[in-house]
Amino acid sequence: MNECYEHTLDANFNKALTLCSESYTKEQLLCFLKDGNLPEKQFAALELSSVDNQDEADILMSNLTGCDGKIREAVAFKLRELIDNHSDLFLKYPDIFANATIDINANICREIIDVLGYLKDDKNFSEKYLEKVVLFINEALNTLDSFNFRDKKYTINKQLFKIYWCLEGLNVFAEYINEDELFSILNRCSQIQEYTIREKVALVLKNNAKSDKLIDLKSKLKLDENYYVKNV
């Protein structure tokens, strides 16, 4: 193991031990979240017991993207606990939630999908979130179309990962998207070889197929060769 990395790991571990042995006020925890180092921010996110105003929500949400994965995961985990009582404080962040939906850490993606259900009744948030997620899906689909057999598997999987979680987000907010646009996305995704993508398409259709062409696509996937796709 790299000596510098090992030193940093030890320092973070010792800092975490110190933090856990002491008590902090809410104001101190928010200061950690705003200006602290990695272990301080991670600890503060996990210890925070409430978010009661917009300034506090701003501080917490500023740590959901663009920082170390340990911090992002702690914030995503805590959001699921905090958002129920004050969901209105989190309606100004559709872009941040969309970016967190495709975080490279699947645990974060999963937590965010659960959180989004508390925000779906707000039409403005839902439409702005969907706009971003649809953009991500179409960009990923277009990127996949440009790949050839020589492209490395991890490069392809990166795009499939984005599509997978964006379809999860789409499933939450599908009532807000135009049916023609929804069909266009789901039809393209239904032709992807990776069965987990088709399975997510089937899930969206199960909950949202109303027009004839969406119902036809749903019926088509009921005949899919993969057990998990046809039995959604």
mmCIF file of N, CA and C in Angstrom, residues 67-149:
data_model
loop_
_atom_site.group_PDB
_atom_site.id
_atom_site.type_symbol
_atom_site.label_atom_id
_atom_site.label_comp_id
_atom_site.label_asym_id
_atom_site.label_seq_id
_atom_site.Cartn_x
_atom_site.Cartn_y
_atom_site.Cartn_z
ATOM 1 N N CYS A 67 -17.959 15.877 -4.264
ATOM 2 C CA CYS A 67 -17.034 15.697 -3.147
ATOM 3 C C CYS A 67 -16.725 14.208 -2.991
ATOM 4 N N ASP A 68 -15.962 13.835 -1.980
ATOM 5 C CA ASP A 68 -15.562 12.455 -1.788
ATOM 6 C C ASP A 68 -16.777 11.528 -1.647
ATOM 7 N N GLY A 69 -16.631 10.315 -2.176
ATOM 8 C CA GLY A 69 -17.738 9.363 -2.181
ATOM 9 C C GLY A 69 -18.263 9.006 -0.802
ATOM 10 N N LYS A 70 -17.378 8.986 0.211
ATOM 11 C CA LYS A 70 -17.821 8.675 1.570
ATOM 12 C C LYS A 70 -18.777 9.743 2.079
ATOM 13 N N ILE A 71 -18.507 10.992 1.727
ATOM 14 C CA ILE A 71 -19.387 12.093 2.121
ATOM 15 C C ILE A 71 -20.701 12.008 1.361
ATOM 16 N N ARG A 72 -20.633 11.793 0.058
ATOM 17 C CA ARG A 72 -21.849 11.715 -0.762
ATOM 18 C C ARG A 72 -22.768 10.604 -0.268
ATOM 19 N N GLU A 73 -22.175 9.456 0.066
ATOM 20 C CA GLU A 73 -22.990 8.323 0.510
ATOM 21 C C GLU A 73 -23.639 8.621 1.863
ATOM 22 N N ALA A 74 -22.906 9.275 2.759
ATOM 23 C CA ALA A 74 -23.466 9.627 4.061
ATOM 24 C C ALA A 74 -24.637 10.598 3.905
ATOM 25 N N VAL A 75 -24.491 11.575 3.017
ATOM 26 C CA VAL A 75 -25.558 12.553 2.783
ATOM 27 C C VAL A 75 -26.777 11.880 2.168
ATOM 28 N N ALA A 76 -26.558 11.029 1.183
ATOM 29 C CA ALA A 76 -27.675 10.331 0.541
ATOM 30 C C ALA A 76 -28.430 9.471 1.551
ATOM 31 N N PHE A 77 -27.698 8.779 2.404
ATOM 32 C CA PHE A 77 -28.306 7.952 3.441
ATOM 33 C C PHE A 77 -29.130 8.810 4.401
ATOM 34 N N LYS A 78 -28.587 9.932 4.821
ATOM 35 C CA LYS A 78 -29.268 10.793 5.777
ATOM 36 C C LYS A 78 -30.489 11.473 5.164
ATOM 37 N N LEU A 79 -30.428 11.785 3.880
ATOM 38 C CA LEU A 79 -31.568 12.420 3.211
ATOM 39 C C LEU A 79 -32.828 11.581 3.331
ATOM 40 N N ARG A 80 -32.677 10.285 3.171
ATOM 41 C CA ARG A 80 -33.845 9.398 3.254
ATOM 42 C C ARG A 80 -34.506 9.495 4.628
ATOM 43 N N GLU A 81 -33.719 9.789 5.638
ATOM 44 C CA GLU A 81 -34.240 9.920 7.002
ATOM 45 C C GLU A 81 -34.844 11.298 7.259
ATOM 46 N N LEU A 82 -34.264 12.341 6.649
ATOM 47 C CA LEU A 82 -34.646 13.711 6.970
ATOM 48 C C LEU A 82 -35.738 14.298 6.091
ATOM 49 N N ILE A 83 -35.881 13.822 4.882
ATOM 50 C CA ILE A 83 -36.683 14.524 3.884
ATOM 51 C C ILE A 83 -38.179 14.452 4.147
ATOM 52 N N ASP A 84 -38.622 13.457 4.884
ATOM 53 C CA ASP A 84 -40.047 13.254 5.104
ATOM 54 C C ASP A 84 -40.704 14.459 5.770
ATOM 55 N N ASN A 85 -40.053 15.039 6.758
ATOM 56 C CA ASN A 85 -40.652 16.129 7.529
ATOM 57 C C ASN A 85 -40.590 17.485 6.841
ATOM 58 N N HIS A 86 -39.602 17.677 5.955
ATOM 59 C CA HIS A 86 -39.432 18.991 5.315
ATOM 60 C C HIS A 86 -39.086 18.834 3.837
ATOM 61 N N SER A 87 -39.894 18.101 3.110
ATOM 62 C CA SER A 87 -39.598 17.884 1.688
ATOM 63 C C SER A 87 -39.594 19.193 0.905
ATOM 64 N N ASP A 88 -40.347 20.193 1.366
ATOM 65 C CA ASP A 88 -40.412 21.475 0.668
ATOM 66 C C ASP A 88 -39.055 22.172 0.605
ATOM 67 N N LEU A 89 -38.176 21.869 1.564
ATOM 68 C CA LEU A 89 -36.862 22.506 1.588
ATOM 69 C C LEU A 89 -35.919 21.960 0.522
ATOM 70 N N PHE A 90 -36.320 20.871 -0.137
ATOM 71 C CA PHE A 90 -35.425 20.205 -1.088
ATOM 72 C C PHE A 90 -35.917 20.316 -2.535
ATOM 73 N N LEU A 91 -36.904 21.158 -2.761
ATOM 74 C CA LEU A 91 -37.489 21.254 -4.102
ATOM 75 C C LEU A 91 -36.666 22.126 -5.054
ATOM 76 N N LYS A 92 -35.672 22.821 -4.558
ATOM 77 C CA LYS A 92 -34.870 23.723 -5.398
ATOM 78 C C LYS A 92 -33.658 23.031 -6.020
ATOM 79 N N TYR A 93 -33.567 21.694 -5.849
ATOM 80 C CA TYR A 93 -32.361 20.988 -6.278
ATOM 81 C C TYR A 93 -32.608 19.897 -7.330
ATOM 82 N N PRO A 94 -33.456 20.106 -8.321
ATOM 83 C CA PRO A 94 -33.684 19.019 -9.292
ATOM 84 C C PRO A 94 -32.414 18.594 -10.013
ATOM 85 N N ASP A 95 -31.535 19.549 -10.336
ATOM 86 C CA ASP A 95 -30.312 19.198 -11.054
ATOM 87 C C ASP A 95 -29.368 18.375 -10.168
ATOM 88 N N ILE A 96 -29.262 18.752 -8.896
ATOM 89 C CA ILE A 96 -28.397 17.994 -7.993
ATOM 90 C C ILE A 96 -28.927 16.576 -7.816
ATOM 91 N N PHE A 97 -30.226 16.433 -7.655
ATOM 92 C CA PHE A 97 -30.804 15.101 -7.517
ATOM 93 C C PHE A 97 -30.618 14.276 -8.791
ATOM 94 N N ALA A 98 -30.718 14.923 -9.941
ATOM 95 C CA ALA A 98 -30.517 14.210 -11.207
ATOM 96 C C ALA A 98 -29.073 13.728 -11.316
ATOM 97 N N ASN A 99 -28.123 14.580 -10.959
ATOM 98 C CA ASN A 99 -26.716 14.176 -11.001
ATOM 99 C C ASN A 99 -26.429 13.058 -10.005
ATOM 100 N N ALA A 100 -27.062 13.118 -8.833
ATOM 101 C CA ALA A 100 -26.869 12.069 -7.835
ATOM 102 C C ALA A 100 -27.502 10.754 -8.270
ATOM 103 N N THR A 101 -28.506 10.819 -9.124
ATOM 104 C CA THR A 101 -29.153 9.608 -9.640
ATOM 105 C C THR A 101 -28.170 8.743 -10.417
ATOM 106 N N ILE A 102 -27.176 9.361 -11.039
ATOM 107 C CA ILE A 102 -26.195 8.606 -11.820
ATOM 108 C C ILE A 102 -24.812 8.659 -11.177
ATOM 109 N N ASP A 103 -24.780 8.798 -9.858
ATOM 110 C CA ASP A 103 -23.509 8.733 -9.145
ATOM 111 C C ASP A 103 -22.823 7.406 -9.456
ATOM 112 N N ILE A 104 -21.506 7.399 -9.436
ATOM 113 C CA ILE A 104 -20.774 6.165 -9.733
ATOM 114 C C ILE A 104 -20.942 5.120 -8.634
ATOM 115 N N ASN A 105 -21.421 5.554 -7.473
ATOM 116 C CA ASN A 105 -21.685 4.651 -6.353
ATOM 117 C C ASN A 105 -23.152 4.234 -6.398
ATOM 118 N N ALA A 106 -23.418 2.971 -6.657
ATOM 119 C CA ALA A 106 -24.796 2.505 -6.783
ATOM 120 C C ALA A 106 -25.583 2.655 -5.486
ATOM 121 N N ASN A 107 -24.905 2.611 -4.347
ATOM 122 C CA ASN A 107 -25.605 2.804 -3.074
ATOM 123 C C ASN A 107 -26.225 4.195 -2.998
ATOM 124 N N ILE A 108 -25.511 5.182 -3.528
ATOM 125 C CA ILE A 108 -26.038 6.547 -3.565
ATOM 126 C C ILE A 108 -27.232 6.631 -4.500
ATOM 127 N N CYS A 109 -27.104 6.045 -5.670
ATOM 128 C CA CYS A 109 -28.218 6.038 -6.632
ATOM 129 C C CYS A 109 -29.467 5.452 -5.994
ATOM 130 N N ARG A 110 -29.299 4.340 -5.314
ATOM 131 C CA ARG A 110 -30.427 3.631 -4.696
ATOM 132 C C ARG A 110 -31.104 4.487 -3.634
ATOM 133 N N GLU A 111 -30.307 5.140 -2.805
ATOM 134 C CA GLU A 111 -30.870 6.007 -1.761
ATOM 135 C C GLU A 111 -31.628 7.176 -2.385
ATOM 136 N N ILE A 112 -31.073 7.758 -3.433
ATOM 137 C CA ILE A 112 -31.698 8.916 -4.071
ATOM 138 C C ILE A 112 -33.033 8.536 -4.707
ATOM 139 N N ILE A 113 -33.114 7.384 -5.333
ATOM 140 C CA ILE A 113 -34.382 6.944 -5.922
ATOM 141 C C ILE A 113 -35.451 6.848 -4.841
ATOM 142 N N ASP A 114 -35.093 6.350 -3.672
ATOM 143 C CA ASP A 114 -36.057 6.272 -2.569
ATOM 144 C C ASP A 114 -36.485 7.662 -2.108
ATOM 145 N N VAL A 115 -35.551 8.589 -2.084
ATOM 146 C CA VAL A 115 -35.848 9.956 -1.641
ATOM 147 C C VAL A 115 -36.779 10.678 -2.606
ATOM 148 N N LEU A 116 -36.634 10.421 -3.893
ATOM 149 C CA LEU A 116 -37.381 11.159 -4.911
ATOM 150 C C LEU A 116 -38.891 11.012 -4.766
ATOM 151 N N GLY A 117 -39.324 9.912 -4.198
ATOM 152 C CA GLY A 117 -40.765 9.719 -4.013
ATOM 153 C C GLY A 117 -41.406 10.791 -3.155
ATOM 154 N N TYR A 118 -40.627 11.415 -2.272
ATOM 155 C CA TYR A 118 -41.150 12.475 -1.417
ATOM 156 C C TYR A 118 -41.294 13.804 -2.155
ATOM 157 N N LEU A 119 -40.738 13.898 -3.353
ATOM 158 C CA LEU A 119 -40.716 15.157 -4.097
ATOM 159 C C LEU A 119 -41.589 15.133 -5.340
ATOM 160 N N LYS A 120 -42.161 13.997 -5.672
ATOM 161 C CA LYS A 120 -42.835 13.820 -6.963
ATOM 162 C C LYS A 120 -44.139 14.592 -7.096
ATOM 163 N N ASP A 121 -44.716 15.039 -5.999
ATOM 164 C CA ASP A 121 -45.977 15.768 -6.089
ATOM 165 C C ASP A 121 -45.794 17.216 -6.538
ATOM 166 N N ASP A 122 -44.556 17.670 -6.554
ATOM 167 C CA ASP A 122 -44.291 19.033 -7.012
ATOM 168 C C ASP A 122 -44.010 19.011 -8.516
ATOM 169 N N LYS A 123 -44.892 19.607 -9.280
ATOM 170 C CA LYS A 123 -44.813 19.549 -10.742
ATOM 171 C C LYS A 123 -43.557 20.227 -11.273
ATOM 172 N N ASN A 124 -43.201 21.368 -10.717
ATOM 173 C CA ASN A 124 -42.027 22.096 -11.200
ATOM 174 C C ASN A 124 -40.756 21.282 -10.978
ATOM 175 N N PHE A 125 -40.592 20.749 -9.770
ATOM 176 C CA PHE A 125 -39.423 19.913 -9.494
ATOM 177 C C PHE A 125 -39.390 18.715 -10.435
ATOM 178 N N SER A 126 -40.529 18.052 -10.567
ATOM 179 C CA SER A 126 -40.603 16.817 -11.362
ATOM 180 C C SER A 126 -40.230 17.055 -12.812
ATOM 181 N N GLU A 127 -40.739 18.129 -13.386
ATOM 182 C CA GLU A 127 -40.453 18.414 -14.789
ATOM 183 C C GLU A 127 -38.985 18.779 -15.004
ATOM 184 N N LYS A 128 -38.409 19.538 -14.073
ATOM 185 C CA LYS A 128 -36.994 19.914 -14.210
ATOM 186 C C LYS A 128 -36.081 18.710 -14.000
ATOM 187 N N TYR A 129 -36.433 17.872 -13.034
ATOM 188 C CA TYR A 129 -35.657 16.647 -12.815
ATOM 189 C C TYR A 129 -35.720 15.766 -14.056
ATOM 190 N N LEU A 130 -36.909 15.574 -14.587
ATOM 191 C CA LEU A 130 -37.079 14.720 -15.769
ATOM 192 C C LEU A 130 -36.315 15.258 -16.967
ATOM 193 N N GLU A 131 -36.322 16.564 -17.131
ATOM 194 C CA GLU A 131 -35.593 17.164 -18.256
ATOM 195 C C GLU A 131 -34.124 16.755 -18.226
ATOM 196 N N LYS A 132 -33.551 16.777 -17.042
ATOM 197 C CA LYS A 132 -32.136 16.416 -16.898
ATOM 198 C C LYS A 132 -31.928 14.919 -17.113
ATOM 199 N N VAL A 133 -32.803 14.106 -16.539
ATOM 200 C CA VAL A 133 -32.663 12.656 -16.636
ATOM 201 C C VAL A 133 -32.867 12.177 -18.076
ATOM 202 N N VAL A 134 -33.841 12.744 -18.757
ATOM 203 C CA VAL A 134 -34.059 12.397 -20.161
ATOM 204 C C VAL A 134 -32.832 12.756 -20.994
ATOM 205 N N LEU A 135 -32.222 13.896 -20.692
ATOM 206 C CA LEU A 135 -30.988 14.289 -21.381
ATOM 207 C C LEU A 135 -29.900 13.252 -21.144
ATOM 208 N N PHE A 136 -29.741 12.801 -19.904
ATOM 209 C CA PHE A 136 -28.741 11.784 -19.592
ATOM 210 C C PHE A 136 -28.995 10.497 -20.374
ATOM 211 N N ILE A 137 -30.258 10.081 -20.430
ATOM 212 C CA ILE A 137 -30.596 8.839 -21.140
ATOM 213 C C ILE A 137 -30.274 8.960 -22.624
ATOM 214 N N ASN A 138 -30.706 10.045 -23.230
ATOM 215 C CA ASN A 138 -30.478 10.202 -24.666
ATOM 216 C C ASN A 138 -28.996 10.327 -24.992
ATOM 217 N N GLU A 139 -28.245 11.012 -24.142
ATOM 218 C CA GLU A 139 -26.797 11.104 -24.352
ATOM 219 C C GLU A 139 -26.155 9.719 -24.253
ATOM 220 N N ALA A 140 -26.573 8.943 -23.271
ATOM 221 C CA ALA A 140 -26.007 7.603 -23.098
ATOM 222 C C ALA A 140 -26.384 6.692 -24.267
ATOM 223 N N LEU A 141 -27.627 6.775 -24.728
ATOM 224 C CA LEU A 141 -28.053 5.970 -25.863
ATOM 225 C C LEU A 141 -27.276 6.333 -27.122
ATOM 226 N N ASN A 142 -27.096 7.619 -27.344
ATOM 227 C CA ASN A 142 -26.347 8.063 -28.522
ATOM 228 C C ASN A 142 -24.882 7.636 -28.437
ATOM 229 N N THR A 143 -24.323 7.666 -27.231
ATOM 230 C CA THR A 143 -22.948 7.211 -27.044
ATOM 231 C C THR A 143 -22.832 5.720 -27.334
ATOM 232 N N LEU A 144 -23.795 4.938 -26.849
ATOM 233 C CA LEU A 144 -23.787 3.496 -27.121
ATOM 234 C C LEU A 144 -23.886 3.217 -28.616
ATOM 235 N N ASP A 145 -24.700 3.998 -29.308
ATOM 236 C CA ASP A 145 -24.855 3.811 -30.756
ATOM 237 C C ASP A 145 -23.544 4.063 -31.501
ATOM 238 N N SER A 146 -22.677 4.873 -30.916
ATOM 239 C CA SER A 146 -21.421 5.216 -31.595
ATOM 240 C C SER A 146 -20.300 4.221 -31.284
ATOM 241 N N PHE A 147 -20.528 3.321 -30.331
ATOM 242 C CA PHE A 147 -19.507 2.339 -29.972
ATOM 243 C C PHE A 147 -19.405 1.247 -31.019
ATOM 244 N N ASN A 148 -18.258 0.572 -31.052
ATOM 245 C CA ASN A 148 -18.102 -0.604 -31.897
ATOM 246 C C ASN A 148 -17.510 -1.734 -31.058
ATOM 247 N N PHE A 149 -17.314 -2.880 -31.667
ATOM 248 C CA PHE A 149 -16.913 -4.071 -30.915
ATOM 249 C C PHE A 149 -15.539 -3.921 -30.263
#
